[in-house]
Coordinates of C-alpha atoms in Angstrom, one line a residue:
Chain A
M728 CA 15.1 35.5 13.9
I729 CA 11.7 34.4 13.8
E730 CA 9.9 37.7 14.3
S731 CA 12.1 39.3 11.4
L732 CA 11.2 36.4 9.2
R733 CA 7.5 36.9 9.9
S734 CA 7.8 40.7 9.4
K735 CA 9.9 40.2 6.0
S736 CA 7.2 37.7 4.7
K737 CA 4.3 39.9 5.5
E738 CA 6.2 42.8 3.8
L739 CA 6.7 40.9 0.5
L740 CA 3.1 39.7 0.6
E741 CA 1.8 43.0 1.4
N742 CA 3.7 45.0 -1.1
G743 CA 2.8 42.2 -3.7
T744 CA 6.4 41.1 -4.1
V745 CA 5.4 37.6 -3.9
S746 CA 1.9 35.7 -3.8
L747 CA 3.2 32.9 -1.4
V748 CA 5.6 32.3 1.3
I749 CA 6.7 28.7 1.5
G750 CA 7.9 28.0 5.1
Y751 CA 7.6 25.9 8.3
A752 CA 4.8 25.8 10.9
E753 CA 4.6 24.0 14.1
G754 CA 3.8 20.3 13.4
S755 CA 0.9 18.1 14.9
K756 CA 3.3 16.3 17.3
K757 CA 5.8 17.3 19.6
G758 CA 9.2 17.8 18.1
K759 CA 7.8 18.2 14.6
T760 CA 7.4 20.9 12.4
K761 CA 5.4 20.7 9.0
P762 CA 5.8 22.7 5.7
F763 CA 3.5 25.7 5.5
F764 CA 2.1 27.7 3.0
A765 CA 1.3 31.6 3.9
Y766 CA -0.7 33.5 1.6
S767 CA -1.6 36.3 3.8
S768 CA -0.2 38.6 6.6
E769 CA -2.2 36.6 9.1
D770 CA -0.6 33.3 7.8
C771 CA 2.5 34.6 8.4
D772 CA 2.2 34.7 12.1
K773 CA 2.5 31.0 11.9
L774 CA 5.7 30.9 10.4
T775 CA 8.5 29.2 12.5
F776 CA 12.1 28.3 12.4
S777 CA 14.0 25.9 14.7
P778 CA 16.2 22.8 14.4
Q779 CA 13.2 20.8 13.9
C780 CA 12.7 22.3 10.3
V781 CA 14.0 19.4 8.5
N782 CA 12.1 19.2 5.3
N783 CA 13.6 20.7 2.0
L784 CA 10.9 22.8 1.1
T785 CA 12.5 23.3 -2.4
I786 CA 10.3 20.3 -3.6
Y787 CA 7.4 22.9 -3.8
L788 CA 9.3 24.9 -6.4
T789 CA 9.3 22.1 -8.7
R790 CA 7.0 21.1 -11.6
K791 CA 5.2 18.7 -9.4
F792 CA 3.4 21.6 -7.6
T793 CA 2.7 24.1 -10.2
F794 CA -1.0 23.7 -9.2
M795 CA -0.4 25.8 -6.4
K796 CA 1.9 28.7 -7.5
K797 CA 0.7 32.1 -8.7
G798 CA 3.5 34.4 -9.9
K799 CA 6.6 34.6 -7.5
V800 CA 7.2 33.1 -4.4
A801 CA 9.4 33.3 -1.5
I802 CA 11.0 30.3 0.1
V803 CA 12.4 29.8 3.7
A804 CA 15.6 27.9 2.7
K805 CA 18.5 26.5 4.9
G806 CA 22.0 26.5 3.4
C807 CA 21.6 22.9 2.2
D808 CA 18.3 23.9 0.7
V809 CA 19.6 26.8 -1.3
K810 CA 22.2 24.1 -2.8
T811 CA 19.1 22.3 -4.5
I812 CA 17.7 25.6 -5.7
N813 CA 21.1 26.1 -7.4
V814 CA 20.8 22.7 -9.3
L815 CA 17.3 23.5 -10.2
I816 CA 18.5 26.8 -11.7
Q817 CA 21.5 25.0 -13.4
E818 CA 19.0 22.5 -14.7
N819 CA 16.7 25.1 -16.2
Q820 CA 13.7 24.3 -13.8
L821 CA 13.7 27.6 -12.1
K822 CA 15.1 31.1 -12.7
R823 CA 16.7 33.1 -10.0
D824 CA 14.1 35.9 -10.6
D825 CA 11.4 33.5 -9.9
V826 CA 11.9 33.0 -6.1
I827 CA 13.1 35.2 -3.0
I828 CA 15.2 33.3 -1.0
L829 CA 14.5 33.8 2.9
G830 CA 18.1 32.4 3.7
M831 CA 18.1 30.9 7.4
S832 CA 21.5 30.6 9.5
C833 CA 21.4 27.1 10.4
D834 CA 23.5 25.1 12.9
G835 CA 21.9 21.8 12.3
V836 CA 18.6 20.2 12.2
V837 CA 17.5 16.9 14.0
G838 CA 18.2 13.6 12.7
K839 CA 15.8 11.2 11.7
D840 CA 13.2 10.3 14.5
I841 CA 14.9 12.5 17.0
V842 CA 12.6 14.5 19.2
H843 CA 14.6 17.5 20.6
D844 CA 13.4 20.5 22.3
G845 CA 15.1 23.9 22.5
E846 CA 17.4 25.5 20.4
Q847 CA 21.0 24.2 21.4
L848 CA 21.3 21.1 19.2
P849 CA 24.3 18.5 20.4
D850 CA 26.0 16.9 17.6
E851 CA 24.5 13.4 18.4
N852 CA 21.0 14.6 17.8
K853 CA 22.0 16.4 14.5
S854 CA 21.4 14.9 11.1
I855 CA 24.2 13.3 9.5
K856 CA 24.4 15.8 6.8
C857 CA 24.8 18.6 9.3
L858 CA 28.1 17.1 10.6
T859 CA 30.0 18.0 7.3
C860 CA 27.8 21.0 6.5
D861 CA 29.9 24.1 4.7
V862 CA 26.9 26.0 4.2
K863 CA 25.6 27.2 7.5
T864 CA 25.2 30.5 6.3
P865 CA 23.5 30.1 2.8
I866 CA 25.3 30.7 -0.4
D867 CA 22.9 32.7 -1.9
Y868 CA 19.9 34.3 -0.5
D869 CA 17.8 37.5 -0.8
H870 CA 17.4 38.2 2.9
L871 CA 19.0 36.6 5.7
F872 CA 17.6 35.7 9.1
G873 CA 19.8 34.8 12.0
E874 CA 23.5 35.5 12.7
E875 CA 25.7 34.7 10.1
I876 CA 27.6 31.2 11.2
K877 CA 31.0 30.7 9.7
S878 CA 31.4 27.2 8.4
E879 CA 34.7 25.6 9.6
A880 CA 37.0 24.8 6.8
L881 CA 36.5 21.1 6.2
E882 CA 38.8 18.3 4.3
P883 CA 36.3 17.5 1.2
M884 CA 34.8 14.0 1.2
T885 CA 35.8 13.3 5.0
G886 CA 33.8 12.7 8.1
G887 CA 30.2 12.2 8.6
I888 CA 28.4 10.6 5.8
Y889 CA 31.7 10.1 3.9
D890 CA 33.5 8.0 6.6
A891 CA 30.2 5.7 6.4
V892 CA 30.6 5.5 2.7
K893 CA 34.3 4.5 2.9
E894 CA 33.2 1.7 5.4
V895 CA 31.0 0.3 2.8
K896 CA 33.4 0.9 0.1
A897 CA 35.8 -1.1 1.8
M898 CA 33.7 -4.2 2.1
S899 CA 34.5 -7.4 -0.5
W900 CA 32.4 -7.1 -3.6
S901 CA 30.4 -10.0 -2.1
D902 CA 29.9 -8.4 1.2
R903 CA 28.8 -5.3 -0.6
W904 CA 26.2 -7.0 -2.7
K905 CA 25.0 -8.6 0.1
Y906 CA 24.9 -5.4 2.3
W907 CA 22.9 -3.7 -0.5
M908 CA 20.7 -6.5 -1.4
D909 CA 19.8 -7.1 2.4
H910 CA 18.8 -3.2 2.6
F911 CA 16.8 -3.3 -0.9
E912 CA 14.8 -6.2 0.1
R913 CA 13.0 -4.3 2.7
C914 CA 11.7 -1.7 0.2
I915 CA 8.0 -1.4 0.0
K916 CA 7.9 0.6 -3.3
C917 CA 6.1 3.4 -1.5
Y918 CA 8.3 5.7 -3.7
A919 CA 8.6 8.3 -0.8
C920 CA 12.3 8.6 -1.8
K921 CA 11.4 10.2 -5.0
K922 CA 8.5 12.0 -4.1
V923 CA 10.3 14.0 -1.5
C924 CA 13.3 14.5 -3.7
P925 CA 13.3 18.1 -5.3
L926 CA 15.5 16.9 -8.2
C927 CA 13.0 14.1 -9.4
Y928 CA 11.0 16.6 -11.1
C929 CA 10.2 14.5 -14.2
D930 CA 6.4 14.7 -15.3
V931 CA 6.3 11.1 -15.8
C932 CA 8.7 8.9 -13.9
I933 CA 10.3 5.7 -15.4
T934 CA 8.2 3.7 -12.9
E935 CA 5.1 4.6 -14.6
K936 CA 6.2 3.6 -18.0
S937 CA 4.7 0.0 -18.8
R938 CA 5.2 -0.3 -22.5
P939 CA 7.7 -1.5 -21.8
Q940 CA 7.9 -1.9 -18.1
W941 CA 11.6 -0.6 -17.3
I942 CA 11.0 -1.0 -13.7
E943 CA 9.0 -3.7 -12.4
T944 CA 6.3 -2.7 -9.9
S945 CA 6.9 -5.7 -7.8
A946 CA 8.4 -5.4 -4.6
H947 CA 10.7 -8.3 -5.1
A948 CA 14.2 -8.8 -5.3
R949 CA 14.8 -7.6 -8.9
G950 CA 12.1 -5.0 -8.9
N951 CA 13.4 -3.3 -5.7
Y952 CA 17.2 -3.6 -7.0
A953 CA 16.1 -2.1 -10.2
W954 CA 14.3 0.8 -8.8
N955 CA 16.8 1.7 -6.0
I956 CA 20.0 1.8 -8.5
K957 CA 18.0 3.6 -11.0
R958 CA 17.1 6.5 -8.5
A959 CA 20.6 6.7 -7.3
M960 CA 22.1 6.7 -10.7
D961 CA 19.7 9.6 -11.8
L962 CA 21.0 11.6 -8.9
A963 CA 24.9 11.2 -9.6
G964 CA 26.5 14.5 -10.1
R965 CA 23.0 16.2 -9.1
C966 CA 22.3 15.2 -5.4
T967 CA 23.1 18.2 -3.1
F968 CA 22.8 15.7 0.1
C969 CA 19.8 17.1 1.7
G970 CA 19.1 13.7 2.9
E971 CA 15.2 13.7 2.4
C972 CA 15.0 10.4 0.9
D973 CA 16.8 8.8 3.5
R974 CA 14.7 10.5 6.2
S975 CA 11.5 9.7 4.6
C976 CA 12.2 5.9 4.1
P977 CA 9.8 4.0 5.9
A978 CA 12.0 0.8 5.4
E979 CA 15.2 2.5 6.7
I980 CA 17.3 2.0 3.5
P981 CA 20.5 4.0 3.8
L982 CA 19.9 6.1 0.8
N983 CA 22.5 8.8 2.1
I984 CA 25.1 6.1 1.7
I985 CA 24.5 5.2 -1.8
N986 CA 23.9 8.9 -2.9
Q987 CA 27.1 10.1 -1.4
E988 CA 28.9 7.1 -2.7
L989 CA 28.2 8.4 -6.3
A990 CA 28.8 11.9 -5.3
M991 CA 32.2 10.8 -4.2
T992 CA 32.7 9.3 -7.5
V993 CA 31.7 12.3 -9.5
Y994 CA 34.2 14.6 -7.1
D995 CA 37.1 12.1 -8.1
S996 CA 36.2 11.6 -11.7
F997 CA 34.9 15.2 -12.6
E998 CA 37.6 17.5 -11.3
N999 CA 36.3 17.8 -7.7
Y1000 CA 32.9 18.6 -9.0
T1001 CA 30.3 18.9 -6.2
A1002 CA 26.5 19.6 -7.0
G1003 CA 24.8 22.8 -5.6
Y1004 CA 27.5 25.3 -5.4
Q1005 CA 27.5 27.1 -8.7
T1006 CA 24.8 27.5 -11.2
D1007 CA 26.8 28.7 -14.3
V1008 CA 28.6 25.4 -15.1
T1009 CA 27.1 22.5 -17.0
P1010 CA 26.6 19.5 -14.9
P1011 CA 29.1 16.6 -15.5
F1012 CA 26.8 14.2 -16.8
V1013 CA 25.4 16.6 -19.9
S1014 CA 28.8 17.8 -20.5
F1015 CA 30.9 16.4 -23.5
K1016 CA 34.5 17.2 -24.0
E1017 CA 36.7 16.0 -27.1
E1018 CA 39.5 15.5 -24.6
D1019 CA 37.6 13.2 -22.4
K1020 CA 40.0 10.6 -20.7
E1021 CA 37.6 7.8 -21.5
D1022 CA 38.0 6.2 -24.8
F1023 CA 34.6 4.6 -25.1
I1024 CA 32.9 7.9 -25.5
K1025 CA 35.2 9.2 -28.3
Chain B
M155 CA -16.1 -18.6 26.0
S156 CA -13.2 -19.4 28.2
V157 CA -10.6 -17.4 30.0
N158 CA -7.4 -19.0 30.7
Q159 CA -4.0 -17.9 31.4
L160 CA -0.3 -18.7 30.3
S161 CA 2.9 -18.1 31.9
E162 CA 5.8 -15.9 30.2
D163 CA 7.6 -19.4 29.6
A164 CA 4.4 -20.9 28.2
F165 CA 3.8 -18.2 26.1
Y166 CA 7.6 -18.8 24.2
N167 CA 7.0 -22.5 24.4
L168 CA 3.7 -21.9 22.5
I169 CA 5.7 -20.5 19.8
D170 CA 8.2 -23.4 19.4
D171 CA 5.2 -26.0 19.7
L172 CA 3.4 -24.1 16.9
N173 CA 6.7 -24.4 14.8
S174 CA 7.1 -28.1 15.5
K175 CA 3.5 -28.8 14.6
G176 CA 4.6 -27.0 11.1
T177 CA 2.2 -23.9 11.8
T178 CA 3.4 -20.6 10.6
V179 CA 3.9 -18.0 13.5
V180 CA 3.9 -14.4 12.4
A181 CA 4.8 -12.3 15.4
P182 CA 6.4 -8.8 16.0
V183 CA 10.3 -8.8 15.6
R184 CA 13.0 -6.2 15.6
N185 CA 14.9 -6.4 12.7
E186 CA 18.5 -5.7 12.1
V187 CA 17.9 -2.1 11.4
G188 CA 15.7 -1.5 14.6
M189 CA 12.2 -1.5 13.0
V190 CA 9.6 -3.6 14.3
Q191 CA 7.9 -5.7 11.9
Y192 CA 5.3 -8.8 11.7
E193 CA 7.5 -11.5 10.5
K194 CA 7.5 -15.3 10.3
V195 CA 9.3 -16.5 13.3
T196 CA 10.9 -19.9 13.9
S197 CA 12.1 -20.1 17.2
S198 CA 11.2 -18.9 20.6
K199 CA 14.7 -17.0 20.7
D200 CA 13.9 -14.6 17.9
N201 CA 14.4 -11.1 18.5
F202 CA 10.7 -10.3 19.5
A203 CA 9.2 -6.9 20.2
F204 CA 5.8 -7.8 21.8
D205 CA 6.0 -4.6 24.0
E206 CA 6.6 -2.2 21.0
V207 CA 3.3 0.2 20.8
I208 CA 3.0 -1.0 17.1
G209 CA 4.8 -2.4 14.3
R210 CA 6.0 0.0 11.4
Y211 CA 3.9 -1.8 8.8
S212 CA 0.3 -3.4 9.4
P213 CA 0.2 -7.3 9.4
K214 CA -2.3 -7.1 6.7
D215 CA 0.6 -8.4 4.4
A216 CA 0.0 -12.0 6.0
F217 CA -3.1 -12.2 4.0
F218 CA -2.6 -9.7 1.4
P219 CA 1.1 -9.9 0.4
Q220 CA 2.6 -6.8 -1.2
H221 CA 3.5 -9.0 -4.1
E222 CA 2.1 -12.3 -5.1
T223 CA 1.6 -14.4 -8.5
V224 CA -1.8 -15.1 -9.5
L225 CA -1.2 -16.9 -12.7
R226 CA 1.4 -18.2 -15.0
Y227 CA 1.1 -18.2 -18.8
R228 CA 3.2 -19.7 -21.7
E229 CA 3.0 -19.7 -25.3
G230 CA 2.6 -23.3 -26.5
E231 CA 1.9 -24.9 -29.8
N232 CA -1.8 -25.0 -29.1
G233 CA -2.0 -21.1 -28.2
V234 CA -1.4 -19.7 -24.6
E235 CA -1.6 -21.9 -21.8
V236 CA -2.9 -20.0 -18.7
K237 CA -2.6 -21.8 -15.1
A238 CA -3.8 -20.2 -12.0
E239 CA -1.4 -20.0 -9.3
E240 CA -2.2 -22.3 -6.4
P241 CA 0.0 -21.4 -3.5
E242 CA 0.3 -23.6 -0.5
I243 CA -1.5 -22.1 2.2
N244 CA -0.3 -23.0 5.4
D245 CA -1.9 -22.9 9.1
T246 CA -0.9 -19.5 10.3
V247 CA -1.0 -17.7 13.9
L248 CA -1.0 -14.0 14.2
L249 CA 0.8 -13.6 17.4
G250 CA 0.9 -10.6 19.2
I251 CA -0.7 -8.2 16.8
R252 CA -2.5 -5.0 18.2
P253 CA -6.5 -4.9 18.5
C254 CA -6.7 -2.1 15.9
D255 CA -4.9 -4.2 13.4
A256 CA -7.1 -7.1 14.1
A257 CA -10.4 -4.9 13.8
A258 CA -8.8 -3.9 10.6
M259 CA -8.7 -7.3 9.1
I260 CA -12.7 -7.3 9.4
S261 CA -12.8 -4.5 7.3
L262 CA -10.4 -5.9 4.8
N263 CA -12.1 -9.1 4.5
K264 CA -15.4 -7.2 3.5
V265 CA -13.5 -5.8 0.6
F266 CA -11.9 -9.0 -0.5
T267 CA -15.4 -10.8 -0.4
W268 CA -17.6 -7.9 -1.6
D269 CA -18.5 -8.7 -5.4
Y270 CA -15.4 -11.2 -6.2
I271 CA -14.3 -13.6 -3.7
D272 CA -10.6 -13.2 -3.5
N273 CA -9.7 -16.8 -2.7
L274 CA -6.2 -16.0 -2.0
F275 CA -7.2 -13.7 0.6
T276 CA -10.1 -15.7 2.2
E277 CA -8.3 -18.7 2.2
R278 CA -5.2 -17.3 4.1
R279 CA -7.7 -15.7 6.6
K280 CA -9.6 -19.2 7.1
K281 CA -6.2 -21.0 7.9
A282 CA -5.4 -18.3 10.6
V283 CA -5.8 -17.8 14.2
I284 CA -5.4 -13.8 15.2
I285 CA -4.1 -13.5 18.6
S286 CA -4.1 -10.2 19.7
I287 CA -2.2 -8.6 22.8
A288 CA -4.2 -5.6 24.5
C289 CA -2.1 -2.6 24.5
N290 CA -0.4 -1.3 27.8
E291 CA 1.1 1.7 26.1
A292 CA 0.3 4.1 23.4
D293 CA 2.1 6.8 21.5
E294 CA 0.9 10.2 20.7
S295 CA -0.1 9.2 17.2
C296 CA -2.4 6.3 18.6
Y297 CA -6.3 7.4 18.3
C298 CA -8.0 4.2 18.4
T299 CA -10.5 5.4 21.0
S300 CA -11.5 8.3 18.8
V301 CA -12.8 6.2 16.0
G302 CA -14.7 3.5 18.4
F303 CA -11.9 1.1 19.1
A304 CA -9.9 0.4 22.2
P305 CA -6.6 -0.6 23.2
D306 CA -8.1 -3.9 24.6
G307 CA -10.7 -4.1 21.6
K308 CA -12.1 -7.7 20.8
E309 CA -13.3 -7.1 17.3
G310 CA -11.3 -9.0 14.8
S311 CA -9.4 -11.4 17.1
D312 CA -9.6 -15.0 17.7
L313 CA -8.1 -14.7 21.3
L314 CA -7.3 -11.6 23.2
F315 CA -4.2 -11.7 25.4
S316 CA -3.6 -9.4 28.3
K317 CA -0.4 -8.8 30.1
I318 CA -0.5 -9.8 33.6
K319 CA 1.3 -7.9 36.2
G320 CA 4.7 -9.6 36.8
G321 CA 4.6 -11.6 33.6
G322 CA 2.3 -14.0 31.5
Y323 CA -0.7 -13.5 29.7
L324 CA -4.5 -13.7 30.3
A325 CA -6.1 -15.7 27.3
E326 CA -9.6 -14.8 26.6
A327 CA -11.2 -16.8 23.7
L328 CA -13.4 -14.7 21.6
T329 CA -14.4 -17.2 18.8
D330 CA -14.7 -20.7 18.2
E331 CA -11.5 -20.7 16.4
G332 CA -10.0 -19.4 19.6
E333 CA -11.6 -22.0 21.7
T334 CA -10.3 -24.7 19.3
F335 CA -6.8 -23.2 19.5
I336 CA -6.7 -23.3 23.5
A337 CA -7.9 -27.0 23.3
N338 CA -5.3 -27.8 20.7
N339 CA -2.5 -26.3 22.6
S340 CA -3.8 -27.2 26.2
T341 CA -0.3 -27.8 27.5
C342 CA 0.5 -24.1 27.4
F343 CA -2.4 -22.9 29.0
S344 CA -3.9 -22.9 32.6
K345 CA -7.0 -22.0 34.3
K346 CA -7.4 -18.2 35.2
D347 CA -6.0 -17.6 38.6
K348 CA -8.8 -15.7 40.7
S349 CA -6.0 -13.2 42.3
V350 CA -4.9 -12.5 38.7
E351 CA -3.9 -8.6 38.2
L352 CA -3.6 -7.4 35.0
E353 CA -1.3 -4.7 33.7
P354 CA -3.1 -1.2 33.0
I355 CA -4.2 -0.7 29.7
A356 CA -2.9 2.1 27.8
E357 CA -4.5 5.7 27.9
V358 CA -5.0 6.8 24.2
T359 CA -5.4 10.6 23.4
D360 CA -9.0 11.5 22.8
L361 CA -9.3 13.8 19.7
G362 CA -12.7 14.9 20.5
V363 CA -13.9 14.0 16.9
N364 CA -17.1 12.6 16.1
I365 CA -17.1 10.2 13.0
E366 CA -20.8 10.3 12.6
H367 CA -20.3 13.9 12.0
I368 CA -17.4 13.7 9.8
K369 CA -19.4 11.1 7.8
R370 CA -22.3 13.8 7.5
W371 CA -20.1 16.3 6.4
L372 CA -18.6 14.3 3.7
D373 CA -22.1 13.4 2.5
K374 CA -22.9 16.8 1.6
K375 CA -21.9 17.3 -2.0
E376 CA -20.9 20.8 -1.7
N377 CA -18.1 19.7 0.5
F378 CA -16.4 17.7 -2.1
E379 CA -14.9 20.9 -3.4
H380 CA -14.4 22.4 0.0
K381 CA -11.3 24.7 0.5
V382 CA -10.1 22.4 3.4
W383 CA -8.9 19.8 1.3
D384 CA -6.3 22.0 -0.3
D385 CA -5.6 23.7 3.0
L386 CA -4.7 20.4 4.4
A387 CA -3.2 18.5 1.9
A388 CA -1.5 20.8 -0.4
K389 CA 1.9 20.0 1.0
C390 CA 1.3 16.3 0.4
V391 CA 4.1 14.8 -1.7
G392 CA 2.1 11.9 -3.1
C393 CA 4.4 9.0 -1.7
G394 CA 2.6 5.7 -1.1
G395 CA 3.9 5.7 2.6
C396 CA 0.5 6.3 4.2
T397 CA -1.3 3.9 2.2
F398 CA 1.3 1.0 2.3
V399 CA 1.4 1.2 6.2
C400 CA -2.3 1.4 6.6
P401 CA -4.1 -1.8 7.9
T402 CA -7.3 -0.9 5.7
C403 CA -5.8 0.2 2.6
H404 CA -6.3 -2.5 0.0
C405 CA -6.0 -1.3 -3.5
F406 CA -3.7 -3.4 -5.9
D407 CA -2.7 -3.5 -9.4
L408 CA -2.5 -6.7 -11.7
V409 CA 0.5 -6.5 -14.0
D410 CA 2.1 -9.0 -16.5
E411 CA 5.8 -9.9 -16.0
P412 CA 6.8 -11.4 -19.4
Y413 CA 9.9 -13.4 -20.0
G414 CA 10.3 -14.2 -23.5
D415 CA 7.2 -16.5 -24.4
Q416 CA 6.3 -16.9 -21.1
G417 CA 5.4 -15.2 -18.0
K418 CA 3.3 -14.2 -14.8
R419 CA 0.5 -12.1 -13.8
V420 CA 1.2 -10.5 -10.3
K421 CA -0.8 -8.7 -7.9
N422 CA 1.1 -5.5 -6.3
W423 CA -0.2 -3.3 -3.8
D424 CA -1.1 0.1 -5.3
G425 CA -2.1 3.1 -3.5
C426 CA -4.8 6.0 -4.3
Q427 CA -2.0 8.9 -3.3
F428 CA 0.1 7.9 -6.6
D429 CA -0.4 10.3 -9.2
H430 CA -0.7 7.8 -12.0
F431 CA -3.3 5.6 -10.0
T432 CA -6.4 7.2 -11.6
L433 CA -4.6 8.2 -14.8
H434 CA -6.5 7.1 -17.8
A435 CA -5.3 5.7 -21.1
S436 CA -6.6 8.8 -22.7
G437 CA -4.5 11.0 -20.7
H438 CA -6.8 12.2 -18.7
N439 CA -6.7 12.3 -14.6
P440 CA -9.8 12.7 -12.8
R441 CA -7.7 13.4 -9.7
E442 CA -5.2 15.7 -11.3
H443 CA -3.8 17.3 -8.0
Q444 CA -2.6 15.9 -4.8
P445 CA -5.3 17.4 -2.5
Q446 CA -7.7 15.5 -4.7
R447 CA -5.9 12.3 -4.2
W448 CA -5.6 12.9 -0.5
R449 CA -9.3 13.8 -0.1
N450 CA -10.0 10.2 -1.9
R451 CA -8.2 8.8 1.0
F452 CA -10.2 10.5 3.6
H453 CA -13.4 9.9 1.9
C454 CA -12.5 5.9 1.6
K455 CA -11.8 5.9 5.4
F456 CA -14.9 7.8 6.9
K457 CA -17.3 7.6 3.9
I458 CA -16.7 5.0 1.3
Y459 CA -16.1 2.1 3.6
P460 CA -19.1 2.8 5.9
D461 CA -21.4 3.3 3.0
R462 CA -20.5 0.2 1.0
F463 CA -19.5 -2.1 3.7
E464 CA -20.9 -0.7 6.8
K465 CA -17.5 -0.9 8.4
K466 CA -15.0 1.5 9.6
G467 CA -12.3 2.5 7.2
C468 CA -10.0 4.1 10.0
V469 CA -9.0 1.9 13.1
G470 CA -6.5 4.7 14.6
C471 CA -3.2 2.8 14.6
G472 CA -1.7 5.9 13.6
R473 CA 0.8 4.6 11.3
C474 CA 0.2 7.3 8.4
I475 CA 1.0 10.0 11.0
R476 CA 4.2 8.3 11.9
V477 CA 5.3 7.7 8.5
C478 CA 4.4 10.8 6.6
P479 CA 7.5 12.9 5.6
V480 CA 5.5 16.0 5.6
N481 CA 3.5 15.7 8.8
L482 CA 0.1 15.7 7.1
D483 CA -1.8 14.6 10.0
I484 CA -5.2 12.8 9.4
T485 CA -6.3 13.5 12.7
E486 CA -6.1 17.4 12.0
A487 CA -8.4 16.9 9.1
M488 CA -10.9 14.7 11.3
I489 CA -10.7 17.6 14.0
E490 CA -11.4 20.3 11.6
I491 CA -14.4 18.6 10.0
T492 CA -15.9 17.7 13.2
A493 CA -15.5 21.4 14.3
M494 CA -17.3 22.5 11.0
E495 CA -20.1 20.0 11.4
S496 CA -20.8 20.4 15.2

């Protein structure tokens, strides 16, 4: 799998199809890999793939990283990462022809702070997103690496994170409020959540707008609440559950729960819409229908 | 300076004693989501984590809080009334921080007393006693010995506690404040027992780097635009994780938070890794791309701090490595630059 990934990457660079291959290399510490940019055949020998490849590399396709792009690029993408590419295409941030997808068959990556050696990854060491994964073989790719893995038929919005969301939703209003305020209290406003999110691609973020200051820079209860709610709302109907914000949060705020709570709401309210599976439909929050079921919008 | 010892029980009694005297005690505790943080503790029954390698965040916020009010203003009949905030600053004991973090306090103090005396910082520091506990364990991100510090280093602490085999601590006073602390809490301390045997001190990975060589390389103008910055830091996503967990990062922003005809000016942590940190009002940004911002942080640690404050900017706590979502490891840059300069 790794050998064929390397040789295909070399071929694409050597024949000039792409100028850059975005992939993974061994990390600096045990059980870690890191994002890696291969510009030459020599670089390609460092490319790797394993359950430690947790990063969603599609962040490097967004406008935050335009400085490093020179023409067409190839990207190593797991099934979950390809869903992000689909949303970027759907939102006109990327053209399908701009990118060569090196799709990886993936049976799960490691969960946060888990150090795992070897190929076989038991469920308890997997990231929670992998427990309900239905894209073990990516839904779109130019080249596929590894054996095709059939995803089991899953009950939508059930198991894994969805059960965790339901637990929080079952709380009383006051308990839920306390649950979230206790978590948001720990926020240190490092903004790792937005910086690792491939769908947070605005040139200027609302957090940087100071006239007026929409989101207070203070890490106090109001400032933290405003930021966390705002970030989650912006991802409603867009988040593909790559889980990068949750993984990167140094304050251990369960961002997967709030993001997927919104995803479930969108699923229920917009004809079972789930982000990342189609590029040719209008996302629910930018569509308008005269027959909208809500009166306030008419 | 004196060397005493205290038993495990006396150690926890000390926490209760200090609290009963009205002293604020800040110590490592495991919070409800499993992170170890330095927090105000109120009883010897708190969820302590003195054996944790190091807390997730640095204890710098005891002196330099992430968020604090510096003044309040109100529009009155005679124009704008401004009132400086004068927070009540309590006697504080930082109990059980690590020697690297204590050393970092010296570097921080230099910044906050450089051209302007930041009273909020200096008053808190003056009213605090820093008690470090020597490290018996290090993880693979620790590298204090490679930047000139040690797991049982004494810089920046008033007292150094070292774990005794079988329980309790050896307490070495390092400053007059440390001596006074022992005198004021004498019931908890006893004379050093001659046969006392200490737990072995942690072995920290030696990176084989040379910070003088790194500095020399950084001093050369032609290296400012060296391709190594792009090679290493193109992947940096520009979050503030590394700067916010760093014990020597000290940048902050002053912002007004208005409410109608009144408001407050607050001092909030800021970080050089944010894209708008150097953004000018004109729209020009001298550090336009992320590798330039990352280069700045590296310069700050290994060149700016030594040049301007004659202090080390990096104490090797390893937090920036642990927290980085893209495994951007500062030690890789240190190793690479050392190799280029040697």
